[in-house]
PDB file of C-alpha atoms in Angstrom:
ATOM      1  CA  MET A1009      86.356 108.070  90.466  1.00 75.00           C
ATOM      2  CA  SER A1010      89.397 107.361  92.653  1.00 87.00           C
ATOM      3  CA  TYR A1011      89.747 107.858  96.383  1.00 89.00           C
ATOM      4  CA  LEU A1012      92.514 107.484  98.914  1.00 92.00           C
ATOM      5  CA  VAL A1013      91.710 105.615 102.121  1.00 92.00           C
ATOM      6  CA  VAL A1014      94.263 106.313 104.847  1.00 93.00           C
ATOM      7  CA  ILE A1015      94.328 104.114 107.963  1.00 93.00           C
ATOM      8  CA  PRO A1016      96.893 105.778 110.243  1.00 94.00           C
ATOM      9  CA  ARG A1017      99.032 104.189 112.924  1.00 94.00           C
ATOM     10  CA  VAL A1018      97.781 100.608 112.826  1.00 93.00           C
ATOM     11  CA  LYS A1019      99.379  98.768 115.754  1.00 95.00           C
ATOM     12  CA  VAL A1020      99.823  95.042 115.128  1.00 94.00           C
ATOM     13  CA  GLU A1021     101.098  92.422 117.559  1.00 92.00           C
ATOM     14  CA  ASN A1022     102.677  89.084 116.628  1.00 90.00           C
ATOM     15  CA  ALA A1023     102.722  89.631 112.880  1.00 92.00           C
ATOM     16  CA  ASN A1024     104.608  87.161 110.698  1.00 90.00           C
ATOM     17  CA  ALA A1025     108.236  88.281 110.320  1.00 89.00           C
ATOM     18  CA  ILE A1026     109.358  85.486 107.950  1.00 87.00           C
ATOM     19  CA  SER A1027     108.647  85.602 104.209  1.00 86.00           C
ATOM     20  CA  GLY A1028     110.242  82.864 102.143  1.00 83.00           C
ATOM     21  CA  LEU A1029     114.022  83.229 102.448  1.00 84.00           C
ATOM     22  CA  THR A1030     113.762  86.703 103.984  1.00 87.00           C
ATOM     23  CA  TYR A1031     112.824  87.934 107.425  1.00 86.00           C
ATOM     24  CA  GLY A1032     112.371  91.228 109.221  1.00 88.00           C
ATOM     25  CA  PHE A1033     109.038  92.428 107.790  1.00 92.00           C
ATOM     26  CA  PRO A1034     105.875  90.780 106.413  1.00 92.00           C
ATOM     27  CA  ALA A1035     105.614  90.151 102.684  1.00 90.00           C
ATOM     28  CA  ILE A1036     103.745  92.803 100.747  1.00 92.00           C
ATOM     29  CA  SER A1037     101.199  90.122  99.788  1.00 90.00           C
ATOM     30  CA  HIS A1038     100.001  90.170 103.422  1.00 92.00           C
ATOM     31  CA  PHE A1039      98.984  93.815 103.096  1.00 93.00           C
ATOM     32  CA  LEU A1040      97.322  93.285  99.724  1.00 93.00           C
ATOM     33  CA  GLY A1041      95.447  90.319 101.169  1.00 91.00           C
ATOM     34  CA  PHE A1042      94.242  92.493 104.043  1.00 93.00           C
ATOM     35  CA  THR A1043      93.123  95.132 101.529  1.00 93.00           C
ATOM     36  CA  HIS A1044      91.341  92.551  99.373  1.00 92.00           C
ATOM     37  CA  ALA A1045      89.460  91.182 102.399  1.00 91.00           C
ATOM     38  CA  LEU A1046      88.244  94.682 103.269  1.00 92.00           C
ATOM     39  CA  SER A1047      87.242  95.256  99.660  1.00 91.00           C
ATOM     40  CA  ARG A1048      85.089  92.116  99.579  1.00 91.00           C
ATOM     41  CA  LYS A1049      83.236  93.240 102.700  1.00 90.00           C
ATOM     42  CA  ILE A1050      82.308  96.708 101.451  1.00 89.00           C
ATOM     43  CA  GLN A1051      81.785  96.002  97.743  1.00 87.00           C
ATOM     44  CA  PRO A1052      78.281  94.421  97.941  1.00 86.00           C
ATOM     45  CA  ASP A1053      76.697  97.392  99.757  1.00 83.00           C
ATOM     46  CA  HIS A1054      78.829 100.319  98.553  1.00 85.00           C
ATOM     47  CA  GLY A1055      79.990  99.285  95.077  1.00 85.00           C
ATOM     48  CA  LEU A1056      83.602 100.231  95.885  1.00 89.00           C
ATOM     49  CA  ARG A1057      86.781  98.286  95.159  1.00 90.00           C
ATOM     50  CA  PHE A1058      90.145  98.534  96.891  1.00 91.00           C
ATOM     51  CA  THR A1059      92.686  98.016  94.110  1.00 90.00           C
ATOM     52  CA  GLY A1060      96.043  98.844  95.707  1.00 90.00           C
ATOM     53  CA  CYS A1061      97.819  99.376  98.995  1.00 93.00           C
ATOM     54  CA  GLY A1062     100.846 101.359 100.177  1.00 93.00           C
ATOM     55  CA  VAL A1063     102.700 100.810 103.452  1.00 95.00           C
ATOM     56  CA  VAL A1064     104.606 103.202 105.692  1.00 95.00           C
ATOM     57  CA  CYS A1065     106.248 101.599 108.728  1.00 95.00           C
ATOM     58  CA  HIS A1066     106.679 103.770 111.824  1.00 95.00           C
ATOM     59  CA  GLN A1067     107.924 101.211 114.344  1.00 94.00           C
ATOM     60  CA  HIS A1068     108.869  97.540 114.383  1.00 92.00           C
ATOM     61  CA  GLN A1069     110.144  95.111 116.984  1.00 91.00           C
ATOM     62  CA  ILE A1070     111.188  91.593 115.981  1.00 89.00           C
ATOM     63  CA  GLN A1071     110.659  89.008 118.719  1.00 88.00           C
ATOM     64  CA  ALA A1072     114.224  87.718 118.706  1.00 86.00           C
ATOM     65  CA  HIS A1073     117.255  87.668 120.974  1.00 86.00           C
ATOM     66  CA  ARG A1074     120.948  86.772 120.922  1.00 84.00           C
ATOM     67  CA  ALA A1075     123.257  85.601 123.672  1.00 83.00           C
ATOM     68  CA  SER A1076     126.029  88.095 122.915  1.00 83.00           C
ATOM     69  CA  GLN A1077     126.864  90.987 120.634  1.00 80.00           C
ATOM     70  CA  TRP A1078     128.461  88.707 118.042  1.00 79.00           C
ATOM     71  CA  SER A1079     126.118  85.718 118.144  1.00 82.00           C
ATOM     72  CA  ASP A1080     123.258  85.047 115.738  1.00 83.00           C
ATOM     73  CA  TYR A1081     119.719  86.143 116.487  1.00 82.00           C
ATOM     74  CA  SER A1082     117.192  83.491 117.494  1.00 82.00           C
ATOM     75  CA  PHE A1083     113.438  83.923 117.357  1.00 82.00           C
ATOM     76  CA  ALA A1084     111.559  83.875 120.650  1.00 81.00           C
ATOM     77  CA  LEU A1085     109.173  80.964 120.096  1.00 75.00           C
ATOM     78  CA  THR A1086     106.345  79.339 122.036  1.00 71.00           C
ATOM     79  CA  ARG A1087     104.802  75.865 121.969  1.00 67.00           C
ATOM     80  CA  ASN A1088     101.127  76.280 122.590  1.00 67.00           C
ATOM     81  CA  PRO A1089      98.587  74.823 122.774  1.00 71.00           C
ATOM     82  CA  LEU A1090      99.595  71.451 124.170  1.00 74.00           C
ATOM     83  CA  THR A1091      98.649  68.187 122.526  1.00 75.00           C
ATOM     84  CA  LYS A1092      95.903  65.881 123.756  1.00 79.00           C
ATOM     85  CA  GLU A1093      98.546  64.092 125.816  1.00 82.00           C
ATOM     86  CA  ALA A1094      99.511  67.407 127.484  1.00 78.00           C
ATOM     87  CA  LYS A1095     102.866  67.421 125.701  1.00 76.00           C
ATOM     88  CA  THR A1096     104.505  70.170 123.697  1.00 72.00           C
ATOM     89  CA  ALA A1097     103.688  69.841 120.014  1.00 68.00           C
ATOM     90  CA  ALA A1098     106.256  69.869 117.228  1.00 67.00           C
ATOM     91  CA  PHE A1099     106.247  73.135 115.306  1.00 64.00           C
ATOM     92  CA  ASN A1100     107.824  74.990 112.443  1.00 66.00           C
ATOM     93  CA  GLU A1101     109.818  78.092 113.298  1.00 68.00           C
ATOM     94  CA  GLU A1102     107.542  81.112 113.114  1.00 78.00           C
ATOM     95  CA  GLY A1103     109.190  84.500 113.544  1.00 85.00           C
ATOM     96  CA  ARG A1104     106.923  87.150 115.053  1.00 89.00           C
ATOM     97  CA  MET A1105     107.140  90.907 115.309  1.00 91.00           C
ATOM     98  CA  HIS A1106     105.212  93.922 116.579  1.00 93.00           C
ATOM     99  CA  MET A1107     104.804  96.844 114.217  1.00 94.00           C
ATOM    100  CA  THR A1108     103.018 100.149 113.684  1.00 95.00           C
ATOM    101  CA  VAL A1109     102.139 100.985 110.083  1.00 95.00           C
ATOM    102  CA  THR A1110     100.032 103.443 108.116  1.00 95.00           C
ATOM    103  CA  LEU A1111      98.109 101.978 105.172  1.00 95.00           C
ATOM    104  CA  PHE A1112      97.319 103.979 102.032  1.00 95.00           C
ATOM    105  CA  ILE A1113      94.577 102.184 100.097  1.00 93.00           C
ATOM    106  CA  GLU A1114      93.538 102.985  96.532  1.00 92.00           C
ATOM    107  CA  CYS A1115      89.750 102.960  96.163  1.00 91.00           C
ATOM    108  CA  GLN A1116      87.801 102.839  92.878  1.00 90.00           C
ATOM    109  CA  GLY A1117      84.111 103.701  92.593  1.00 88.00           C
ATOM    110  CA  VAL A1118      81.716 106.453  93.614  1.00 87.00           C
ATOM    111  CA  ILE A1119      80.944 107.291  97.251  1.00 86.00           C
ATOM    112  CA  ALA A1120      77.322 108.409  97.534  1.00 83.00           C
ATOM    113  CA  ASN A1121      76.225 111.438  99.590  1.00 81.00           C
ATOM    114  CA  GLY A1122      79.551 113.273  99.404  1.00 81.00           C
ATOM    115  CA  ASP A1123      81.214 114.058 102.724  1.00 83.00           C
ATOM    116  CA  THR A1124      78.458 112.326 104.688  1.00 87.00           C
ATOM    117  CA  GLY A1125      78.993 109.120 102.736  1.00 84.00           C
ATOM    118  CA  ALA A1126      82.753 109.368 103.249  1.00 87.00           C
ATOM    119  CA  ARG A1127      82.289 109.710 107.024  1.00 90.00           C
ATOM    120  CA  ASP A1128      79.927 106.731 107.076  1.00 88.00           C
ATOM    121  CA  LEU A1129      82.445 104.658 105.125  1.00 88.00           C
ATOM    122  CA  ALA A1130      85.234 105.651 107.535  1.00 89.00           C
ATOM    123  CA  LEU A1131      83.080 104.599 110.496  1.00 90.00           C
ATOM    124  CA  LEU A1132      82.312 101.287 108.802  1.00 89.00           C
ATOM    125  CA  LEU A1133      85.982 100.613 108.111  1.00 89.00           C
ATOM    126  CA  GLN A1134      86.823 101.422 111.722  1.00 89.00           C
ATOM    127  CA  THR A1135      84.530  98.589 112.791  1.00 89.00           C
ATOM    128  CA  LEU A1136      85.708  96.147 110.096  1.00 89.00           C
ATOM    129  CA  TYR A1137      89.498  96.139 110.115  1.00 87.00           C
ATOM    130  CA  PRO A1138      89.964  95.306 113.845  1.00 86.00           C
ATOM    131  CA  THR A1139      88.105  92.037 113.161  1.00 88.00           C
ATOM    132  CA  GLN A1140      90.738  90.975 110.609  1.00 90.00           C
ATOM    133  CA  ARG A1141      94.288  89.782 110.926  1.00 92.00           C
ATOM    134  CA  LEU A1142      97.137  91.675 109.317  1.00 92.00           C
ATOM    135  CA  ALA A1143     100.098  89.490 108.352  1.00 91.00           C
ATOM    136  CA  GLY A1144      98.807  86.911 110.834  1.00 89.00           C
ATOM    137  CA  GLY A1145      98.988  89.437 113.670  1.00 91.00           C
ATOM    138  CA  THR A1146      96.336  90.990 115.861  1.00 91.00           C
ATOM    139  CA  ILE A1147      95.328  94.604 115.252  1.00 92.00           C
ATOM    140  CA  VAL A1148      95.452  96.276 118.666  1.00 91.00           C
ATOM    141  CA  SER A1149      94.516  99.834 117.711  1.00 89.00           C
ATOM    142  CA  ALA A1150      94.390 102.319 114.847  1.00 86.00           C
ATOM    143  CA  GLU A1151      93.370 105.906 114.321  1.00 88.00           C
ATOM    144  CA  MET A1152      90.208 106.990 112.541  1.00 91.00           C
ATOM    145  CA  PRO A1153      90.440 106.350 108.769  1.00 92.00           C
ATOM    146  CA  ARG A1154      90.421 109.277 106.351  1.00 91.00           C
ATOM    147  CA  ILE A1155      88.686 109.194 102.955  1.00 91.00           C
ATOM    148  CA  LEU A1156      90.124 111.620 100.402  1.00 91.00           C
ATOM    149  CA  ALA A1157      89.289 112.169  96.748  1.00 89.00           C
ATOM    150  CA  LEU A1158      92.321 111.742  94.499  1.00 88.00           C
ATOM    151  CA  PRO A1159      92.707 114.873  92.331  1.00 89.00           C
ATOM    152  CA  GLU A1160      93.021 114.317  88.608  1.00 85.00           C
ATOM    153  CA  ASN A1161      95.284 117.333  88.003  1.00 88.00           C
ATOM    154  CA  GLU A1162      98.985 117.210  88.800  1.00 88.00           C
ATOM    155  CA  THR A1163      98.952 120.271  91.052  1.00 90.00           C
ATOM    156  CA  GLY A1164      96.223 118.930  93.323  1.00 90.00           C
ATOM    157  CA  LEU A1165      97.765 115.451  93.404  1.00 90.00           C
ATOM    158  CA  ALA A1166     101.169 116.876  94.347  1.00 91.00           C
ATOM    159  CA  ALA A1167      99.607 118.932  97.158  1.00 92.00           C
ATOM    160  CA  LEU A1168      97.730 115.906  98.537  1.00 92.00           C
ATOM    161  CA  THR A1169     100.845 113.734  98.336  1.00 91.00           C
ATOM    162  CA  ARG A1170     102.965 116.283 100.155  1.00 93.00           C
ATOM    163  CA  ARG A1171     100.379 116.743 102.910  1.00 93.00           C
ATOM    164  CA  GLU A1172      99.826 113.009 103.509  1.00 93.00           C
ATOM    165  CA  MET A1173     103.503 112.102 103.325  1.00 93.00           C
ATOM    166  CA  TYR A1174     104.445 114.685 105.939  1.00 93.00           C
ATOM    167  CA  ARG A1175     101.665 113.326 108.145  1.00 93.00           C
ATOM    168  CA  ALA A1176     103.271 109.894 107.800  1.00 92.00           C
ATOM    169  CA  LEU A1177     106.555 111.080 109.313  1.00 92.00           C
ATOM    170  CA  PRO A1178     108.516 109.682 111.074  1.00 93.00           C
ATOM    171  CA  GLY A1179     108.556 106.440 109.143  1.00 93.00           C
ATOM    172  CA  PHE A1180     109.698 104.692 105.982  1.00 95.00           C
ATOM    173  CA  ALA A1181     107.643 103.792 102.914  1.00 94.00           C
ATOM    174  CA  LEU A1182     108.188 100.475 101.146  1.00 94.00           C
ATOM    175  CA  VAL A1183     108.452 100.962  97.370  1.00 92.00           C
ATOM    176  CA  ASP A1184     109.203  98.536  94.553  1.00 90.00           C
ATOM    177  CA  ARG A1185     112.705  98.639  93.046  1.00 90.00           C
ATOM    178  CA  THR A1186     112.645  95.431  91.053  1.00 86.00           C
ATOM    179  CA  ASP A1187     113.803  97.516  88.081  1.00 88.00           C
ATOM    180  CA  TYR A1188     117.183  97.678  89.835  1.00 90.00           C
ATOM    181  CA  LEU A1189     117.271  93.870  89.895  1.00 89.00           C
ATOM    182  CA  THR A1190     116.449  93.554  86.210  1.00 88.00           C
ATOM    183  CA  ASP A1191     119.059  96.144  85.166  1.00 90.00           C
ATOM    184  CA  HIS A1192     121.747  94.606  87.363  1.00 91.00           C
ATOM    185  CA  TRP A1193     121.047  91.136  85.983  1.00 90.00           C
ATOM    186  CA  LYS A1194     121.490  92.412  82.418  1.00 90.00           C
ATOM    187  CA  GLN A1195     124.809  94.005  83.412  1.00 90.00           C
ATOM    188  CA  ARG A1196     125.999  90.749  84.971  1.00 89.00           C
ATOM    189  CA  GLN A1197     125.048  88.822  81.837  1.00 89.00           C
ATOM    190  CA  GLN A1198     127.257  91.121  79.769  1.00 89.00           C
ATOM    191  CA  GLN A1199     130.187  90.109  81.984  1.00 88.00           C
ATOM    192  CA  ASP A1200     129.125  86.474  82.407  1.00 87.00           C
ATOM    193  CA  PRO A1201     126.537  85.005  79.988  1.00 87.00           C
ATOM    194  CA  ASN A1202     125.861  82.195  82.500  1.00 87.00           C
ATOM    195  CA  ALA A1203     124.830  84.585  85.276  1.00 85.00           C
ATOM    196  CA  GLU A1204     121.341  83.851  86.591  1.00 87.00           C
ATOM    197  CA  MET A1205     118.755  86.077  88.205  1.00 88.00           C
ATOM    198  CA  ILE A1206     119.534  84.626  91.636  1.00 88.00           C
ATOM    199  CA  ASP A1207     123.139  85.818  91.304  1.00 88.00           C
ATOM    200  CA  ALA A1208     121.932  89.369  90.760  1.00 89.00           C
ATOM    201  CA  TRP A1209     119.418  89.059  93.620  1.00 91.00           C
ATOM    202  CA  LEU A1210     122.126  87.882  96.022  1.00 90.00           C
ATOM    203  CA  ASP A1211     124.161  90.998  95.234  1.00 89.00           C
ATOM    204  CA  PHE A1212     121.315  92.951  96.857  1.00 90.00           C
ATOM    205  CA  SER A1213     120.649  90.437  99.629  1.00 87.00           C
ATOM    206  CA  VAL A1214     123.873  89.196 101.196  1.00 86.00           C
ATOM    207  CA  LEU A1215     126.752  90.910 102.964  1.00 85.00           C
ATOM    208  CA  LYS A1216     129.876  90.625 100.835  1.00 86.00           C
ATOM    209  CA  MET A1217     133.446  91.433 101.891  1.00 86.00           C
ATOM    210  CA  GLN A1218     136.521  91.917  99.737  1.00 85.00           C
ATOM    211  CA  ALA A1219     140.185  91.939 100.681  1.00 84.00           C
ATOM    212  CA  ALA A1220     142.885  94.355  99.537  1.00 83.00           C
ATOM    213  CA  PRO A1221     146.577  93.553 100.178  1.00 80.00           C
ATOM    214  CA  ILE A1222     148.390  95.770 102.660  1.00 79.00           C
ATOM    215  CA  ASP A1223     151.618  95.626 100.678  1.00 73.00           C
ATOM    216  CA  GLU A1224     150.720  96.486  97.084  1.00 72.00           C
ATOM    217  CA  SER A1225     154.338  96.421  95.931  1.00 72.00           C
ATOM    218  CA  ARG A1226     154.342  92.629  95.503  1.00 74.00           C
ATOM    219  CA  GLN A1227     152.041  89.854  94.432  1.00 75.00           C
ATOM    220  CA  PRO A1228     149.871  88.770  97.415  1.00 75.00           C
ATOM    221  CA  GLU A1229     150.337  85.213  98.679  1.00 73.00           C
ATOM    222  CA  HIS A1230     148.233  82.907 100.819  1.00 77.00           C
ATOM    223  CA  GLY A1231     148.336  83.961 104.464  1.00 72.00           C
ATOM    224  CA  ASP A1232     149.296  87.605 103.847  1.00 75.00           C
ATOM    225  CA  ALA A1233     147.573  90.267 105.932  1.00 78.00           C
ATOM    226  CA  ALA A1234     144.832  92.173 104.149  1.00 82.00           C
ATOM    227  CA  ILE A1235     142.408  95.036 104.612  1.00 84.00           C
ATOM    228  CA  TRP A1236     138.791  93.892 104.477  1.00 86.00           C
ATOM    229  CA  SER A1237     135.972  96.156 103.356  1.00 87.00           C
ATOM    230  CA  VAL A1238     132.263  95.787 102.649  1.00 87.00           C
ATOM    231  CA  VAL A1239     131.219  95.500  99.002  1.00 87.00           C
ATOM    232  CA  ALA A1240     128.586  98.146  98.231  1.00 87.00           C
ATOM    233  CA  LYS A1241     125.233  97.095  96.796  1.00 88.00           C
ATOM    234  CA  PRO A1242     124.719  97.633  93.066  1.00 89.00           C
ATOM    235  CA  GLU A1243     122.504 100.687  93.663  1.00 89.00           C
ATOM    236  CA  ARG A1244     122.210 103.361  96.319  1.00 88.00           C
ATOM    237  CA  GLY A1245     119.405 103.459  98.859  1.00 88.00           C
ATOM    238  CA  TYR A1246     118.021 101.433 101.767  1.00 91.00           C
ATOM    239  CA  LEU A1247     117.513  98.351  99.568  1.00 92.00           C
ATOM    240  CA  VAL A1248     116.143  95.082 100.917  1.00 91.00           C
ATOM    241  CA  PRO A1249     115.204  91.687  99.451  1.00 91.00           C
ATOM    242  CA  LEU A1250     111.528  90.857  99.701  1.00 90.00           C
ATOM    243  CA  VAL A1251     108.872  88.447  98.521  1.00 90.00           C
ATOM    244  CA  THR A1252     106.769  89.994  95.761  1.00 89.00           C
ATOM    245  CA  GLY A1253     104.350  87.187  94.906  1.00 89.00           C
ATOM    246  CA  TYR A1254     104.104  83.580  93.791  1.00 90.00           C
ATOM    247  CA  GLY A1255     104.937  81.538  90.703  1.00 89.00           C
ATOM    248  CA  ALA A1256     103.049  78.400  89.687  1.00 90.00           C
ATOM    249  CA  ILE A1257     105.087  75.149  89.638  1.00 91.00           C
ATOM    250  CA  SER A1258     102.227  72.776  88.850  1.00 91.00           C
ATOM    251  CA  PRO A1259      99.069  72.667  86.765  1.00 90.00           C
ATOM    252  CA  VAL A1260      95.812  73.833  88.295  1.00 90.00           C
ATOM    253  CA  TYR A1261      94.038  70.885  89.894  1.00 92.00           C
ATOM    254  CA  SER A1262      90.269  70.597  90.131  1.00 91.00           C
ATOM    255  CA  PRO A1263      88.549  71.166  93.497  1.00 88.00           C
ATOM    256  CA  ASP A1264      88.999  68.407  96.088  1.00 82.00           C
ATOM    257  CA  GLU A1265      91.656  66.685  93.943  1.00 88.00           C
ATOM    258  CA  VAL A1266      94.522  67.568  96.322  1.00 88.00           C
ATOM    259  CA  ASP A1267      94.223  66.246  99.868  1.00 86.00           C
ATOM    260  CA  LYS A1268      94.319  68.658 102.810  1.00 82.00           C
ATOM    261  CA  SER A1269      94.005  71.794 100.689  1.00 85.00           C
ATOM    262  CA  ARG A1270      92.736  74.832 102.560  1.00 83.00           C
ATOM    263  CA  ASP A1271      89.514  75.153 100.564  1.00 85.00           C
ATOM    264  CA  PRO A1272      88.385  71.893  98.901  1.00 85.00           C
ATOM    265  CA  THR A1273      85.750  73.779  96.885  1.00 88.00           C
ATOM    266  CA  MET A1274      88.332  75.831  94.947  1.00 89.00           C
ATOM    267  CA  PRO A1275      90.907  74.810  92.286  1.00 90.00           C
ATOM    268  CA  PHE A1276      94.405  74.204  93.660  1.00 91.00           C
ATOM    269  CA  CYS A1277      97.915  74.953  92.379  1.00 90.00           C
ATOM    270  CA  PHE A1278     101.378  74.492  93.926  1.00 91.00           C
ATOM    271  CA  VAL A1279     103.485  77.665  93.904  1.00 90.00           C
ATOM    272  CA  GLU A1280     106.880  79.048  94.891  1.00 90.00           C
ATOM    273  CA  SER A1281     107.715  82.447  96.283  1.00 90.00           C
ATOM    274  CA  VAL A1282     108.797  85.155  93.837  1.00 89.00           C
ATOM    275  CA  TYR A1283     111.548  87.483  95.053  1.00 90.00           C
ATOM    276  CA  GLY A1284     112.378  91.052  94.197  1.00 89.00           C
ATOM    277  CA  VAL A1285     114.022  94.147  95.627  1.00 91.00           C
ATOM    278  CA  GLY A1286     112.346  96.886  97.634  1.00 91.00           C
ATOM    279  CA  GLU A1287     113.473 100.208  99.021  1.00 92.00           C
ATOM    280  CA  TRP A1288     112.636 101.816 102.342  1.00 93.00           C
ATOM    281  CA  ARG A1289     112.213 105.465 101.443  1.00 93.00           C
ATOM    282  CA  SER A1290     111.445 108.422 103.660  1.00 93.00           C
ATOM    283  CA  PRO A1291     107.869 109.587 102.912  1.00 93.00           C
ATOM    284  CA  HIS A1292     108.993 113.171 102.258  1.00 92.00           C
ATOM    285  CA  ARG A1293     110.820 111.847  99.169  1.00 92.00           C
ATOM    286  CA  VAL A1294     107.609 110.424  97.677  1.00 90.00           C
ATOM    287  CA  LYS A1295     106.381 112.965  95.112  1.00 90.00           C
ATOM    288  CA  ASP A1296     103.340 111.049  93.792  1.00 89.00           C
ATOM    289  CA  ILE A1297     101.018 109.024  96.018  1.00 91.00           C
ATOM    290  CA  HIS A1298     100.724 106.435  93.220  1.00 90.00           C
ATOM    291  CA  GLN A1299     104.380 105.514  93.805  1.00 88.00           C
ATOM    292  CA  LEU A1300     103.265 103.812  97.036  1.00 91.00           C
ATOM    293  CA  PHE A1301     100.517 101.607  95.618  1.00 92.00           C
ATOM    294  CA  TRP A1302     101.282  97.919  95.261  1.00 93.00           C
ATOM    295  CA  ARG A1303      98.812  96.054  93.042  1.00 91.00           C
ATOM    296  CA  TYR A1304      98.185  92.445  92.117  1.00 88.00           C
ATOM    297  CA  GLN A1305      99.227  91.460  88.607  1.00 86.00           C
ATOM    298  CA  TYR A1306      98.810  88.078  86.940  1.00 83.00           C
ATOM    299  CA  GLN A1307     100.696  86.812  83.912  1.00 80.00           C
ATOM    300  CA  ASP A1308     101.570  83.297  82.763  1.00 80.00           C
ATOM    301  CA  GLY A1309     101.045  81.651  86.137  1.00 83.00           C
ATOM    302  CA  HIS A1310     102.762  84.401  88.123  1.00 86.00           C
ATOM    303  CA  TYR A1311     100.867  86.306  90.790  1.00 86.00           C
ATOM    304  CA  LEU A1312     102.991  89.386  91.425  1.00 88.00           C
ATOM    305  CA  CYS A1313     102.710  92.438  93.647  1.00 88.00           C
ATOM    306  CA  ARG A1314     104.141  95.305  91.658  1.00 85.00           C
ATOM    307  CA  HIS A1315     104.020  99.042  91.133  1.00 79.00           C
ATOM    308  CA  ALA A1316     104.565  98.951  87.369  1.00 53.00           C
ATOM    309  CA  GLU A1317     101.692  98.844  84.900  1.00 48.00           C
ATOM    310  CA  LYS A1318     103.386  96.138  82.856  1.00 41.00           C
ATOM    311  CA  ILE A1319     105.570  93.152  83.694  1.00 41.00           C
ATOM    312  CA  GLU A1320     108.688  92.725  81.626  1.00 45.00           C
ATOM    313  CA  GLU A1321     109.405  89.210  80.375  1.00 40.00           C
ATOM    314  CA  SER A1322     112.733  89.157  82.279  1.00 42.00           C
ATOM    315  CA  ASP A1323     110.903  89.828  85.543  1.00 46.00           C
ATOM    316  CA  LEU A1324     109.188  86.468  85.270  1.00 41.00           C
ATOM    317  CA  THR A1325     112.431  84.625  86.124  1.00 43.00           C
ATOM    318  CA  MET A1326     112.754  85.979  89.632  1.00 50.00           C
ATOM    319  CA  TYR A1327     111.421  82.915  91.387  1.00 46.00           C
ATOM    320  CA  LEU A1328     114.108  80.569  92.707  1.00 46.00           C
ATOM    321  CA  ASP A1329     114.072  76.984  91.436  1.00 40.00           C
TER     322      ASP A1329
END
């Protein structure tokens, strides 16, 4: 049986705002990691598994500043704690942000004792998740979780989706649009056989400008005045680049073979970030709650966070060499 666990209005301070080459919001793998940690804590006693997670962001504040309206943003950083010599320690740049999100967690299993069991599980979750970190940040507060049975018929599922999505307003839901990236890459290859996946990804990621000559009656020359305009992204929508997982770049080493690994008792593998395209969508446009769920998928050394049931072979080239 399937359930929906809703944790509304989770307020997080100092979450990680940098993910690979992107910044502005934590990678979706942070939220799936948070879900997996919760799942491991409740599975031994309740026999339940959390298999997916959806995210709706209500508020975010990146800890950054800029000297003027036209200057670049700089992260507000700290150097603490001090070293043993009471000096400031060297550090890597770590962007931080505050955010308020609602988590929609897919739950598989059977909750015993009906409504009473669901209330007990909600109370247990309320005591568990504040003890964890979410995207490296501290959970300050959250509303009481709700446990809902996912209807198997389309009518009931549509009614539940509509009710929960309107409760999630105002906010924006993060959904997977990597299919846009794959389609755009195929179109670029028809025009240029040497086009790579990163070229298609940059069309979604960077701000591009194009110039049009003011005087169209003659051939433009170097130094002529022009009208500059922004090049539209390949698809419509609030599209953003994001990290969607990891790709292996080395064989799997035996435990304790690699120095300074996080857990010397587990096998170790070097990886690179895998990039895709996401869309911030208003919750009232989500017609099926399953459209929100991100799930882990593994194939040929790639650990991906995706919505789709299957991974196309072309999707496995999205990591940047």
